[in-house]
């Protein structure tokens, strides 16, 4: 019984200490966005912009048909392995957006839009390429 009373007293003490420190934290905490970025950027995570968040559902509608690889003039001129084709590039970010360094180098996208024109599900591949390049860009902590 004494141990339980001590545990409750300790919990109450810690809670009151927390409440006493809270106004100080609110005064000196600074910009929340900067605090958030300072916490996540060193881990390799960069938040999406508002426009990217709005478009992200469109990025995930790829059905892996491969028509974009046939339509892409940059891929016709530069032979690449299967991992550099646009459809694998589209699928990669939708599953590893939280770790953009895993995406690797994006395909040689010239942003001509030919791949997006033939996409049966309307994936905006050039905008996805721009987003992936922004997220994979090295950042200072």
Short mmCIF file of C-alpha atoms in Angstrom, two decimals:
data_model
loop_
_atom_site.label_atom_id
_atom_site.label_comp_id
_atom_site.label_asym_id
_atom_site.label_seq_id
_atom_site.Cartn_x
_atom_site.Cartn_y
_atom_site.Cartn_z
CA UNK A 1 0.00 0.00 0.00
CA UNK A 2 2.85 2.39 0.83
CA UNK A 3 4.41 1.79 -2.60
CA UNK A 4 1.16 2.59 -4.37
CA UNK A 5 0.74 5.83 -2.38
CA UNK A 6 4.32 6.81 -3.19
CA UNK A 7 3.72 6.13 -6.90
CA UNK A 8 0.58 8.31 -6.91
CA UNK A 9 2.38 11.09 -5.03
CA UNK A 10 5.27 10.93 -7.49
CA UNK A 11 2.86 11.05 -10.43
CA UNK A 12 1.04 14.05 -8.94
CA UNK A 13 4.35 15.83 -8.33
CA UNK A 14 5.49 15.24 -11.94
CA UNK A 15 2.15 16.41 -13.29
CA UNK A 16 2.22 19.62 -11.25
CA UNK A 17 5.81 20.23 -12.33
CA UNK A 18 4.72 19.79 -15.95
CA UNK A 19 1.86 22.26 -15.49
CA UNK A 20 4.19 24.79 -13.87
CA UNK A 21 6.64 24.60 -16.79
CA UNK A 22 3.99 24.83 -19.52
CA UNK A 23 3.67 28.66 -19.61
CA UNK A 24 7.43 28.93 -20.02
CA UNK A 25 7.37 26.55 -22.98
CA UNK A 26 4.62 28.56 -24.64
CA UNK A 27 6.61 31.78 -24.28
CA UNK A 28 9.94 30.54 -25.62
CA UNK A 29 8.88 27.92 -28.11
CA UNK A 30 9.19 30.03 -31.28
CA UNK A 31 7.85 29.15 -34.70
CA UNK A 32 6.13 25.75 -34.78
CA UNK A 33 6.95 25.17 -38.45
CA UNK A 34 10.66 25.71 -37.81
CA UNK A 35 10.58 23.37 -34.82
CA UNK A 36 8.85 20.72 -36.91
CA UNK A 37 11.30 21.02 -39.81
CA UNK A 38 14.29 20.93 -37.44
CA UNK A 39 12.92 17.66 -36.07
CA UNK A 40 12.12 15.86 -39.33
CA UNK A 41 14.63 17.12 -41.92
CA UNK A 42 17.68 15.49 -40.24
CA UNK A 43 15.81 12.18 -40.47
CA UNK A 44 15.45 12.59 -44.24
CA UNK A 45 11.77 13.45 -44.19
CA UNK A 46 10.49 16.58 -45.90
CA UNK A 47 6.82 17.55 -45.77
CA UNK A 48 4.85 17.93 -48.97
CA UNK A 49 3.68 21.35 -50.01
CA UNK A 50 -0.06 22.06 -50.03
CA UNK A 51 -0.18 21.63 -53.82
CA UNK A 52 1.68 18.30 -53.63
CA UNK A 53 -0.68 17.03 -50.93
CA UNK A 54 -3.65 17.97 -53.11
CA UNK A 55 -2.18 16.15 -56.14
CA UNK A 56 -0.88 13.10 -54.29
CA UNK A 57 -4.05 10.99 -54.79
CA UNK A 58 -3.61 11.49 -58.55
CA UNK A 59 -0.04 10.19 -58.30
CA UNK A 60 -1.27 6.91 -56.82
CA UNK A 61 -3.63 5.89 -59.63
CA UNK A 62 -0.96 4.18 -61.77
CA UNK A 63 -2.04 0.77 -63.10
CA UNK A 64 1.45 -0.22 -64.37
CA UNK A 65 0.43 -0.43 -68.03
CA UNK A 66 3.80 0.84 -69.32
CA UNK A 67 2.33 3.18 -71.95
CA UNK A 68 4.29 6.08 -70.50
CA UNK A 69 7.56 4.21 -71.18
CA UNK A 70 6.56 3.78 -74.83
CA UNK A 71 5.58 7.43 -75.22
CA UNK A 72 8.58 8.99 -73.48
CA UNK A 73 11.10 10.42 -76.00
CA UNK A 74 13.82 10.70 -73.33
CA UNK A 75 13.63 6.96 -72.61
CA UNK A 76 13.64 6.08 -76.30
CA UNK A 77 16.92 8.00 -76.72
CA UNK A 78 18.56 6.82 -73.50
CA UNK A 79 18.29 3.07 -72.91
CA UNK A 80 17.53 2.37 -69.28
CA UNK A 81 16.81 -0.56 -67.07
CA UNK A 82 13.30 -1.41 -65.95
CA UNK A 83 13.69 0.52 -62.69
CA UNK A 84 14.13 3.81 -64.55
CA UNK A 85 10.93 3.54 -66.56
CA UNK A 86 8.24 6.08 -65.75
CA UNK A 87 5.69 3.60 -64.43
CA UNK A 88 8.13 2.28 -61.83
CA UNK A 89 9.04 5.87 -61.07
CA UNK A 90 5.36 6.69 -60.52
CA UNK A 91 4.80 3.71 -58.25
CA UNK A 92 7.94 4.31 -56.17
CA UNK A 93 7.01 7.70 -54.70
CA UNK A 94 3.50 6.62 -53.86
CA UNK A 95 4.91 3.93 -51.60
CA UNK A 96 8.06 5.57 -50.27
CA UNK A 97 7.14 9.24 -50.15
CA UNK A 98 8.14 9.34 -46.50
CA UNK A 99 11.72 8.36 -47.46
CA UNK A 100 12.57 10.21 -50.69
CA UNK A 101 16.23 9.20 -50.56
CA UNK A 102 15.07 5.65 -51.37
CA UNK A 103 13.62 6.82 -54.67
CA UNK A 104 17.04 7.13 -56.19
CA UNK A 105 17.63 9.06 -59.36
CA UNK A 106 14.45 9.78 -61.27
CA UNK A 107 14.24 8.82 -64.94
CA UNK A 108 15.58 11.32 -67.48
CA UNK A 109 12.37 13.35 -67.51
CA UNK A 110 12.35 16.36 -69.83
CA UNK A 111 8.88 17.42 -68.61
CA UNK A 112 7.52 17.24 -72.16
CA UNK A 113 4.28 15.66 -70.91
CA UNK A 114 4.11 12.91 -73.53
CA UNK A 115 3.93 10.26 -70.82
CA UNK A 116 1.09 12.04 -69.03
CA UNK A 117 -0.89 12.38 -72.29
CA UNK A 118 -0.99 8.62 -72.87
CA UNK A 119 -1.62 7.66 -69.25
CA UNK A 120 -5.04 5.98 -69.07
CA UNK A 121 -5.51 6.99 -65.43
CA UNK A 122 -4.24 10.56 -65.83
CA UNK A 123 -1.18 10.43 -63.59
CA UNK A 124 0.60 13.81 -63.87
CA UNK A 125 4.06 12.23 -64.28
CA UNK A 126 6.01 15.46 -64.97
CA UNK A 127 4.66 17.03 -61.77
CA UNK A 128 5.46 13.85 -59.89
CA UNK A 129 9.01 13.96 -61.26
CA UNK A 130 9.41 17.54 -60.06
CA UNK A 131 8.09 16.61 -56.60
CA UNK A 132 10.38 13.59 -56.28
CA UNK A 133 13.40 15.64 -57.33
CA UNK A 134 12.54 18.31 -54.76
CA UNK A 135 12.13 15.74 -52.01
CA UNK A 136 15.30 13.83 -52.89
CA UNK A 137 17.43 16.98 -53.07
CA UNK A 138 20.06 17.03 -50.31
CA UNK A 139 19.02 19.30 -47.48
CA UNK A 140 20.95 20.99 -44.74
CA UNK A 141 19.85 19.96 -41.24
#
